[in-house]
Amino acid sequence: MRPKNYEKSALLQGTLDMLILRTLLFGPAHGHQIARHIQRTTEDVLQVEHGSLYPALHRMERKGWIVSKWEVVKESNREAKYYRLTRAGRKQLVHEESKWKQLASAVATVMWPTPGDRS
């Protein structure tokens, strides 16, 4: 038997994965850049905590959706692990986007039904 909050965490995990994959579509980035990009593009609505981000990155790397490599960050001259999208990750992004569109459409239908849709 699954815990009560299983569906909620599966939804959140899938959404975070999709946002990370979408961010990496623009090119390689280290964890802090990924988190900042998501926060900036959502106008601070979504803030990804490191406690969620790094386990997601490691899980996605194990699944082969992303790969990582240590590189020097130009601005600080320090090393950071940069993540890059793989071909499998691109396919997964298409899959996640499709699921997201279906979910968003279903929620929108309930929230804003067109006249005559009431059962």
Short mmCIF file of N, CA, C and O in Angstrom, two decimals:
data_model
loop_
_atom_site.label_atom_id
_atom_site.label_comp_id
_atom_site.label_asym_id
_atom_site.label_seq_id
_atom_site.Cartn_x
_atom_site.Cartn_y
_atom_site.Cartn_z
N MET A 1 0.85 -1.19 0.00
CA MET A 1 0.00 0.00 0.00
C MET A 1 0.88 1.24 0.00
O MET A 1 1.84 1.32 0.74
N ARG A 2 0.51 2.20 -0.80
CA ARG A 2 1.27 3.43 -0.90
C ARG A 2 0.83 4.42 0.16
O ARG A 2 -0.34 4.47 0.51
N PRO A 3 1.77 5.25 0.62
CA PRO A 3 1.39 6.29 1.58
C PRO A 3 0.37 7.24 0.97
O PRO A 3 0.29 7.38 -0.24
N LYS A 4 -0.40 7.90 1.84
CA LYS A 4 -1.45 8.81 1.40
C LYS A 4 -0.92 9.90 0.47
O LYS A 4 -1.56 10.27 -0.49
N ASN A 5 0.27 10.42 0.75
CA ASN A 5 0.79 11.53 -0.03
C ASN A 5 1.61 11.06 -1.23
O ASN A 5 2.30 11.85 -1.85
N TYR A 6 1.52 9.79 -1.60
CA TYR A 6 2.29 9.25 -2.73
C TYR A 6 1.99 10.00 -4.01
O TYR A 6 2.88 10.42 -4.72
N GLU A 7 0.72 10.17 -4.33
CA GLU A 7 0.34 10.83 -5.58
C GLU A 7 0.85 12.26 -5.61
O GLU A 7 1.35 12.72 -6.62
N LYS A 8 0.74 12.96 -4.49
CA LYS A 8 1.20 14.34 -4.43
C LYS A 8 2.71 14.40 -4.67
O LYS A 8 3.18 15.19 -5.47
N SER A 9 3.49 13.56 -3.99
CA SER A 9 4.93 13.63 -4.19
C SER A 9 5.32 13.15 -5.57
O SER A 9 6.26 13.67 -6.15
N ALA A 10 4.60 12.21 -6.16
CA ALA A 10 4.90 11.77 -7.52
C ALA A 10 4.63 12.91 -8.51
O ALA A 10 5.40 13.13 -9.43
N LEU A 11 3.56 13.65 -8.29
CA LEU A 11 3.24 14.78 -9.15
C LEU A 11 4.31 15.85 -9.01
O LEU A 11 4.83 16.36 -10.00
N LEU A 12 4.69 16.17 -7.78
CA LEU A 12 5.70 17.20 -7.56
C LEU A 12 7.04 16.78 -8.13
O LEU A 12 7.74 17.57 -8.74
N GLN A 13 7.41 15.51 -7.94
CA GLN A 13 8.67 15.01 -8.46
C GLN A 13 8.67 15.09 -9.98
O GLN A 13 9.63 15.56 -10.58
N GLY A 14 7.60 14.66 -10.62
CA GLY A 14 7.50 14.72 -12.07
C GLY A 14 7.57 16.15 -12.58
O GLY A 14 8.17 16.43 -13.61
N THR A 15 6.95 17.07 -11.86
CA THR A 15 6.96 18.47 -12.26
C THR A 15 8.37 19.05 -12.12
O THR A 15 8.85 19.74 -13.02
N LEU A 16 9.05 18.74 -11.03
CA LEU A 16 10.41 19.22 -10.84
C LEU A 16 11.32 18.65 -11.93
O LEU A 16 12.13 19.39 -12.52
N ASP A 17 11.19 17.37 -12.22
CA ASP A 17 11.99 16.76 -13.29
C ASP A 17 11.76 17.50 -14.60
O ASP A 17 12.71 17.83 -15.32
N MET A 18 10.51 17.78 -14.92
CA MET A 18 10.17 18.47 -16.17
C MET A 18 10.82 19.86 -16.20
O MET A 18 11.38 20.27 -17.22
N LEU A 19 10.76 20.59 -15.10
CA LEU A 19 11.34 21.93 -15.05
C LEU A 19 12.86 21.90 -15.19
O LEU A 19 13.44 22.75 -15.86
N ILE A 20 13.49 20.91 -14.59
CA ILE A 20 14.94 20.77 -14.70
C ILE A 20 15.31 20.42 -16.14
O ILE A 20 16.22 21.03 -16.73
N LEU A 21 14.61 19.45 -16.72
CA LEU A 21 14.89 19.06 -18.10
C LEU A 21 14.70 20.24 -19.05
O LEU A 21 15.52 20.48 -19.94
N ARG A 22 13.64 20.99 -18.84
CA ARG A 22 13.36 22.16 -19.68
C ARG A 22 14.46 23.21 -19.53
O ARG A 22 14.89 23.82 -20.51
N THR A 23 14.94 23.41 -18.32
CA THR A 23 16.02 24.37 -18.08
C THR A 23 17.29 23.93 -18.80
O THR A 23 17.97 24.75 -19.43
N LEU A 24 17.60 22.64 -18.75
CA LEU A 24 18.82 22.13 -19.39
C LEU A 24 18.71 22.10 -20.91
O LEU A 24 19.73 21.94 -21.60
N LEU A 25 17.51 22.27 -21.44
CA LEU A 25 17.33 22.34 -22.89
C LEU A 25 18.10 23.54 -23.46
O LEU A 25 18.54 23.53 -24.60
N PHE A 26 18.30 24.58 -22.64
CA PHE A 26 19.01 25.78 -23.06
C PHE A 26 20.53 25.60 -23.02
O PHE A 26 21.26 26.45 -23.50
N GLY A 27 21.01 24.52 -22.41
CA GLY A 27 22.44 24.26 -22.33
C GLY A 27 22.85 23.79 -20.96
O GLY A 27 22.05 23.81 -20.02
N PRO A 28 24.10 23.34 -20.82
CA PRO A 28 24.59 22.84 -19.53
C PRO A 28 24.51 23.91 -18.44
O PRO A 28 24.65 25.10 -18.72
N ALA A 29 24.27 23.45 -17.22
CA ALA A 29 24.18 24.37 -16.08
C ALA A 29 24.52 23.61 -14.81
O ALA A 29 24.32 22.40 -14.72
N HIS A 30 25.03 24.34 -13.82
CA HIS A 30 25.25 23.71 -12.51
C HIS A 30 23.99 23.90 -11.67
O HIS A 30 23.07 24.65 -12.04
N GLY A 31 23.91 23.21 -10.56
CA GLY A 31 22.70 23.18 -9.75
C GLY A 31 22.17 24.54 -9.36
O GLY A 31 20.98 24.81 -9.46
N HIS A 32 23.06 25.42 -8.93
CA HIS A 32 22.62 26.75 -8.50
C HIS A 32 22.02 27.52 -9.68
O HIS A 32 21.02 28.23 -9.52
N GLN A 33 22.60 27.38 -10.86
CA GLN A 33 22.06 28.04 -12.05
C GLN A 33 20.67 27.51 -12.38
O GLN A 33 19.78 28.27 -12.76
N ILE A 34 20.49 26.20 -12.25
CA ILE A 34 19.18 25.59 -12.53
C ILE A 34 18.13 26.16 -11.58
O ILE A 34 17.06 26.59 -12.01
N ALA A 35 18.45 26.16 -10.30
CA ALA A 35 17.50 26.67 -9.30
C ALA A 35 17.18 28.14 -9.55
O ALA A 35 16.02 28.55 -9.49
N ARG A 36 18.20 28.95 -9.85
CA ARG A 36 17.99 30.38 -10.12
C ARG A 36 17.14 30.59 -11.37
O ARG A 36 16.27 31.47 -11.39
N HIS A 37 17.38 29.80 -12.39
CA HIS A 37 16.61 29.94 -13.63
C HIS A 37 15.13 29.68 -13.38
O HIS A 37 14.26 30.43 -13.83
N ILE A 38 14.83 28.61 -12.66
CA ILE A 38 13.43 28.28 -12.36
C ILE A 38 12.81 29.39 -11.52
O ILE A 38 11.68 29.83 -11.80
N GLN A 39 13.53 29.89 -10.54
CA GLN A 39 13.00 30.95 -9.69
C GLN A 39 12.77 32.24 -10.49
O GLN A 39 11.72 32.86 -10.38
N ARG A 40 13.74 32.61 -11.31
CA ARG A 40 13.62 33.85 -12.10
C ARG A 40 12.49 33.77 -13.12
O ARG A 40 11.71 34.71 -13.26
N THR A 41 12.43 32.66 -13.84
CA THR A 41 11.43 32.58 -14.91
C THR A 41 10.02 32.44 -14.37
O THR A 41 9.06 32.73 -15.08
N THR A 42 9.86 32.03 -13.12
CA THR A 42 8.53 31.96 -12.52
C THR A 42 8.26 33.18 -11.63
O THR A 42 7.30 33.18 -10.87
N GLU A 43 9.11 34.19 -11.75
CA GLU A 43 8.98 35.42 -10.96
C GLU A 43 8.87 35.12 -9.46
O GLU A 43 8.00 35.64 -8.76
N ASP A 44 9.73 34.24 -9.00
CA ASP A 44 9.86 33.85 -7.58
C ASP A 44 8.69 33.04 -7.04
O ASP A 44 8.61 32.81 -5.84
N VAL A 45 7.78 32.60 -7.91
CA VAL A 45 6.67 31.76 -7.45
C VAL A 45 7.21 30.39 -7.05
O VAL A 45 6.82 29.83 -6.03
N LEU A 46 8.12 29.84 -7.87
CA LEU A 46 8.71 28.53 -7.57
C LEU A 46 10.14 28.72 -7.11
O LEU A 46 10.94 29.36 -7.80
N GLN A 47 10.45 28.19 -5.94
CA GLN A 47 11.80 28.24 -5.41
C GLN A 47 12.20 26.80 -5.10
O GLN A 47 11.60 26.16 -4.25
N VAL A 48 13.22 26.33 -5.81
CA VAL A 48 13.66 24.95 -5.66
C VAL A 48 14.73 24.89 -4.58
O VAL A 48 15.79 25.50 -4.71
N GLU A 49 14.43 24.17 -3.52
CA GLU A 49 15.39 24.00 -2.42
C GLU A 49 16.44 22.97 -2.82
O GLU A 49 16.16 22.03 -3.55
N HIS A 50 17.66 23.16 -2.31
CA HIS A 50 18.74 22.22 -2.62
C HIS A 50 18.40 20.81 -2.18
O HIS A 50 18.83 19.84 -2.82
N GLY A 51 17.62 20.68 -1.11
CA GLY A 51 17.22 19.37 -0.61
C GLY A 51 16.30 18.62 -1.56
O GLY A 51 16.13 17.41 -1.45
N SER A 52 15.70 19.33 -2.49
CA SER A 52 14.88 18.70 -3.54
C SER A 52 15.64 18.61 -4.85
O SER A 52 15.53 17.64 -5.58
N LEU A 53 16.42 19.65 -5.15
CA LEU A 53 17.10 19.75 -6.44
C LEU A 53 18.14 18.65 -6.63
O LEU A 53 18.12 17.93 -7.63
N TYR A 54 19.05 18.52 -5.68
CA TYR A 54 20.16 17.58 -5.88
C TYR A 54 19.74 16.12 -5.90
O TYR A 54 20.23 15.35 -6.73
N PRO A 55 18.81 15.70 -5.03
CA PRO A 55 18.31 14.32 -5.19
C PRO A 55 17.65 14.10 -6.55
O PRO A 55 17.81 13.04 -7.17
N ALA A 56 16.95 15.11 -7.07
CA ALA A 56 16.32 15.00 -8.39
C ALA A 56 17.38 14.88 -9.47
O ALA A 56 17.28 14.05 -10.38
N LEU A 57 18.42 15.70 -9.39
CA LEU A 57 19.50 15.64 -10.38
C LEU A 57 20.18 14.27 -10.35
O LEU A 57 20.44 13.68 -11.40
N HIS A 58 20.46 13.75 -9.17
CA HIS A 58 21.10 12.44 -9.05
C HIS A 58 20.20 11.33 -9.59
O HIS A 58 20.67 10.43 -10.30
N ARG A 59 18.92 11.40 -9.29
CA ARG A 59 17.95 10.40 -9.79
C ARG A 59 17.88 10.46 -11.32
O ARG A 59 17.91 9.42 -12.00
N MET A 60 17.84 11.66 -11.86
CA MET A 60 17.75 11.82 -13.31
C MET A 60 19.04 11.36 -14.00
O MET A 60 18.99 10.81 -15.10
N GLU A 61 20.15 11.54 -13.33
CA GLU A 61 21.41 11.06 -13.88
C GLU A 61 21.44 9.52 -13.90
O GLU A 61 21.87 8.92 -14.88
N ARG A 62 20.95 8.91 -12.82
CA ARG A 62 20.86 7.44 -12.78
C ARG A 62 19.96 6.90 -13.89
O ARG A 62 20.23 5.83 -14.44
N LYS A 63 18.92 7.64 -14.23
CA LYS A 63 18.00 7.21 -15.29
C LYS A 63 18.55 7.48 -16.69
O LYS A 63 17.95 7.07 -17.68
N GLY A 64 19.66 8.21 -16.78
CA GLY A 64 20.27 8.49 -18.06
C GLY A 64 19.69 9.69 -18.79
O GLY A 64 19.96 9.90 -19.96
N TRP A 65 18.91 10.49 -18.08
CA TRP A 65 18.29 11.67 -18.70
C TRP A 65 19.26 12.84 -18.78
O TRP A 65 19.10 13.72 -19.62
N ILE A 66 20.22 12.85 -17.85
CA ILE A 66 21.23 13.90 -17.84
C ILE A 66 22.58 13.26 -17.54
O ILE A 66 22.65 12.13 -17.03
N VAL A 67 23.65 13.97 -17.87
CA VAL A 67 25.01 13.57 -17.51
C VAL A 67 25.66 14.77 -16.84
O VAL A 67 25.24 15.91 -17.04
N SER A 68 26.70 14.51 -16.06
CA SER A 68 27.36 15.60 -15.36
C SER A 68 28.87 15.54 -15.58
O SER A 68 29.43 14.49 -15.90
N LYS A 69 29.49 16.71 -15.39
CA LYS A 69 30.93 16.82 -15.54
C LYS A 69 31.39 18.00 -14.69
O LYS A 69 30.76 19.06 -14.69
N TRP A 70 32.49 17.80 -13.94
CA TRP A 70 33.05 18.89 -13.15
C TRP A 70 33.77 19.86 -14.07
O TRP A 70 34.57 19.46 -14.90
N GLU A 71 33.46 21.15 -13.94
CA GLU A 71 34.09 22.19 -14.73
C GLU A 71 34.32 23.42 -13.85
O GLU A 71 33.69 23.58 -12.81
N VAL A 72 35.20 24.28 -14.31
CA VAL A 72 35.48 25.53 -13.59
C VAL A 72 34.42 26.57 -13.96
O VAL A 72 34.14 26.78 -15.14
N VAL A 73 33.83 27.18 -12.94
CA VAL A 73 32.87 28.26 -13.15
C VAL A 73 33.67 29.52 -13.47
O VAL A 73 34.54 29.93 -12.70
N LYS A 74 33.38 30.12 -14.61
CA LYS A 74 34.16 31.27 -15.08
C LYS A 74 34.16 32.43 -14.09
O LYS A 74 35.19 33.03 -13.81
N GLU A 75 33.00 32.73 -13.54
CA GLU A 75 32.86 33.90 -12.67
C GLU A 75 33.62 33.77 -11.36
O GLU A 75 34.11 34.76 -10.82
N SER A 76 33.71 32.56 -10.82
CA SER A 76 34.30 32.40 -9.50
C SER A 76 35.61 31.62 -9.49
O SER A 76 36.26 31.51 -8.46
N ASN A 77 35.97 31.05 -10.63
CA ASN A 77 37.18 30.23 -10.74
C ASN A 77 37.14 29.02 -9.78
O ASN A 77 38.16 28.56 -9.32
N ARG A 78 35.94 28.57 -9.46
CA ARG A 78 35.75 27.37 -8.63
C ARG A 78 35.16 26.27 -9.48
O ARG A 78 34.53 26.53 -10.51
N GLU A 79 35.30 25.04 -9.01
CA GLU A 79 34.71 23.92 -9.74
C GLU A 79 33.27 23.71 -9.32
O GLU A 79 32.91 23.89 -8.16
N ALA A 80 32.45 23.32 -10.29
CA ALA A 80 31.05 22.97 -10.04
C ALA A 80 30.68 21.84 -10.99
O ALA A 80 31.27 21.71 -12.07
N LYS A 81 29.71 21.07 -10.58
CA LYS A 81 29.23 19.98 -11.43
C LYS A 81 28.20 20.54 -12.39
O LYS A 81 27.17 21.06 -11.97
N TYR A 82 28.48 20.47 -13.67
CA TYR A 82 27.57 20.92 -14.71
C TYR A 82 26.77 19.75 -15.24
O TYR A 82 27.32 18.68 -15.49
N TYR A 83 25.48 19.97 -15.40
CA TYR A 83 24.57 18.93 -15.89
C TYR A 83 24.16 19.26 -17.32
O TYR A 83 23.97 20.42 -17.68
N ARG A 84 24.05 18.21 -18.13
CA ARG A 84 23.69 18.37 -19.54
C ARG A 84 22.62 17.35 -19.88
O ARG A 84 22.63 16.22 -19.40
N LEU A 85 21.70 17.75 -20.72
CA LEU A 85 20.60 16.90 -21.17
C LEU A 85 21.13 15.84 -22.15
O LEU A 85 21.97 16.15 -23.00
N THR A 86 20.64 14.62 -22.05
CA THR A 86 20.99 13.55 -22.99
C THR A 86 19.84 13.39 -23.98
O THR A 86 18.77 13.98 -23.83
N ARG A 87 20.06 12.55 -24.97
CA ARG A 87 18.99 12.25 -25.93
C ARG A 87 17.79 11.63 -25.20
O ARG A 87 16.64 11.99 -25.47
N ALA A 88 18.07 10.74 -24.25
CA ALA A 88 16.98 10.14 -23.46
C ALA A 88 16.26 11.21 -22.64
O ALA A 88 15.04 11.14 -22.46
N GLY A 89 17.00 12.19 -22.16
CA GLY A 89 16.40 13.29 -21.41
C GLY A 89 15.49 14.14 -22.27
O GLY A 89 14.44 14.60 -21.82
N ARG A 90 15.88 14.35 -23.51
CA ARG A 90 15.03 15.12 -24.44
C ARG A 90 13.72 14.37 -24.69
O ARG A 90 12.65 14.98 -24.72
N LYS A 91 13.82 13.06 -24.85
CA LYS A 91 12.61 12.25 -25.05
C LYS A 91 11.73 12.30 -23.81
O LYS A 91 10.50 12.40 -23.90
N GLN A 92 12.35 12.23 -22.63
CA GLN A 92 11.59 12.28 -21.39
C GLN A 92 10.91 13.63 -21.23
O GLN A 92 9.78 13.70 -20.76
N LEU A 93 11.58 14.70 -21.64
CA LEU A 93 10.98 16.04 -21.57
C LEU A 93 9.73 16.10 -22.43
O LEU A 93 8.69 16.62 -21.98
N VAL A 94 9.77 15.56 -23.63
CA VAL A 94 8.59 15.54 -24.50
C VAL A 94 7.46 14.77 -23.81
O VAL A 94 6.30 15.22 -23.80
N HIS A 95 7.80 13.64 -23.20
CA HIS A 95 6.80 12.82 -22.49
C HIS A 95 6.20 13.60 -21.30
O HIS A 95 4.98 13.62 -21.12
N GLU A 96 7.06 14.22 -20.50
CA GLU A 96 6.59 14.98 -19.33
C GLU A 96 5.74 16.17 -19.75
O GLU A 96 4.72 16.46 -19.11
N GLU A 97 6.13 16.86 -20.82
CA GLU A 97 5.34 18.00 -21.30
C GLU A 97 3.96 17.56 -21.76
O GLU A 97 2.97 18.23 -21.50
N SER A 98 3.89 16.41 -22.40
CA SER A 98 2.61 15.87 -22.86
C SER A 98 1.70 15.56 -21.67
O SER A 98 0.51 15.92 -21.67
N LYS A 99 2.27 14.92 -20.65
CA LYS A 99 1.48 14.62 -19.44
C LYS A 99 1.02 15.90 -18.77
O LYS A 99 -0.11 16.00 -18.29
N TRP A 100 1.90 16.90 -18.71
CA TRP A 100 1.58 18.17 -18.07
C TRP A 100 0.44 18.88 -18.80
O TRP A 100 -0.49 19.39 -18.18
N LYS A 101 0.51 18.92 -20.13
CA LYS A 101 -0.54 19.56 -20.92
C LYS A 101 -1.88 18.87 -20.70
O LYS A 101 -2.92 19.54 -20.59
N GLN A 102 -1.88 17.55 -20.62
CA GLN A 102 -3.10 16.80 -20.39
C GLN A 102 -3.68 17.12 -19.01
O GLN A 102 -4.87 17.36 -18.86
N LEU A 103 -2.81 17.17 -18.00
CA LEU A 103 -3.25 17.48 -16.65
C LEU A 103 -3.78 18.91 -16.57
O LEU A 103 -4.86 19.16 -16.02
N ALA A 104 -3.04 19.86 -17.15
CA ALA A 104 -3.47 21.26 -17.12
C ALA A 104 -4.80 21.45 -17.83
O ALA A 104 -5.67 22.19 -17.37
N SER A 105 -4.99 20.75 -18.94
CA SER A 105 -6.24 20.84 -19.68
C SER A 105 -7.41 20.28 -18.86
O SER A 105 -8.49 20.87 -18.83
N ALA A 106 -7.17 19.16 -18.19
CA ALA A 106 -8.22 18.56 -17.37
C ALA A 106 -8.61 19.48 -16.22
O ALA A 106 -9.80 19.67 -15.93
N VAL A 107 -7.63 20.07 -15.56
CA VAL A 107 -7.91 20.99 -14.45
C VAL A 107 -8.65 22.22 -14.98
O VAL A 107 -9.63 22.68 -14.38
N ALA A 108 -8.21 22.75 -16.10
CA ALA A 108 -8.86 23.94 -16.69
C ALA A 108 -10.31 23.65 -17.05
O ALA A 108 -11.18 24.51 -16.87
N THR A 109 -10.59 22.44 -17.51
CA THR A 109 -11.96 22.08 -17.87
C THR A 109 -12.88 22.09 -16.65
O THR A 109 -14.02 22.52 -16.72
N VAL A 110 -12.35 21.65 -15.51
CA VAL A 110 -13.14 21.66 -14.29
C VAL A 110 -13.29 23.09 -13.76
O VAL A 110 -14.36 23.51 -13.35
N MET A 111 -12.20 23.84 -13.80
CA MET A 111 -12.21 25.18 -13.23
C MET A 111 -13.00 26.19 -14.08
O MET A 111 -13.67 27.06 -13.54
N TRP A 112 -12.89 26.08 -15.38
CA TRP A 112 -13.53 27.05 -16.27
C TRP A 112 -14.29 26.32 -17.38
O TRP A 112 -13.90 26.38 -18.55
N PRO A 113 -15.38 25.65 -17.02
CA PRO A 113 -16.12 24.89 -18.04
C PRO A 113 -16.76 25.82 -19.07
O PRO A 113 -17.11 26.96 -18.77
N THR A 114 -16.85 25.31 -20.28
CA THR A 114 -17.54 26.08 -21.32
C THR A 114 -19.05 25.87 -21.14
O THR A 114 -19.48 24.85 -20.59
N PRO A 115 -19.88 26.81 -21.56
CA PRO A 115 -21.33 26.67 -21.40
C PRO A 115 -21.80 25.35 -22.02
O PRO A 115 -21.39 24.98 -23.11
N GLY A 116 -22.63 24.66 -21.31
CA GLY A 116 -23.18 23.39 -21.79
C GLY A 116 -22.37 22.18 -21.37
O GLY A 116 -22.74 21.06 -21.67
N ASP A 117 -21.22 22.38 -20.69
CA ASP A 117 -20.38 21.25 -20.28
C ASP A 117 -20.81 20.64 -18.95
O ASP A 117 -20.28 19.64 -18.55
N ARG A 118 -21.75 21.26 -18.27
CA ARG A 118 -22.13 20.75 -16.94
C ARG A 118 -22.92 19.46 -17.07
O ARG A 118 -23.83 19.36 -17.88
N SER A 119 -22.56 18.51 -16.27
CA SER A 119 -23.24 17.21 -16.29
C SER A 119 -24.24 17.11 -15.17
O SER A 119 -24.12 17.65 -14.15
#
